[in-house]
Steps between C-alpha positions, in 0.01 A plus 500: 500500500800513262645161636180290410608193323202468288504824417867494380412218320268618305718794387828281418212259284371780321879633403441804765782417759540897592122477556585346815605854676210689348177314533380583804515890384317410206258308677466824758487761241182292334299495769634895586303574152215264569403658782566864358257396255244381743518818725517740172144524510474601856756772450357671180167471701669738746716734221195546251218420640171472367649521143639224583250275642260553244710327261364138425701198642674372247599890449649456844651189455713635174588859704667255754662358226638761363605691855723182552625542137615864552613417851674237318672668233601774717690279732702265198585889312678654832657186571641413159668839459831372681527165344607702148797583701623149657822489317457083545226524280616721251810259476311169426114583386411146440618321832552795714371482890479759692283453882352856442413408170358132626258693769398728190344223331345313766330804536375498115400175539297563813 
């Protein structure tokens, strides 16, 4: 997927050329919360109940929301821990790249 021509064009046109590596992640981590979203409702069904299902639908839809938020959050806050400590970043914090780092924010973005 990474060797895509269009797809690496797209990121060199849009001034992203380290893009290239990472958008198939960021791509796969979307759709990871999409559909963690979309089953939400089926598992709080199961956890809580009746509670739960007598909430209204839109009540639903924003619970999903925020279960992929805290899901979300959870995941970025564990993972950024050890980027404080690449000593490449800490040398040059404007231009700075680190892979770890890199995979880190594809993961925000996602």
């Amino acid at each position: 997927l990474v060797d895509l021509p269009a797809a690496q064009s797209l990121c060199v046109l849009v001034g992203l050329p380290k893009l290239i590596s990472y958008w198939p992640a960021l791509l796969g981590i979307s759709i990871v919360f999409q559909l963690l979203r979309l089953s939400s409702n089926t598992l709080s069904s199961l956890v809580f109940g009746a509670k739960f299902d007598s909430l209204s639908a839109r009540q639903k839809y924003d619970w999903g929301i925020r279960v992929v938020s805290q899901v979300h959050a959870i995941i970025v806050v564990v993972l950024a821990v050890p980027v404080f400590f690449k000593e490449e970043l800490r040398r040059d914090t404007l231009y700075g790249f680190n892979d770890h780092a890199a995979q880190l924010y594809t993961i925000v973005c996602g």
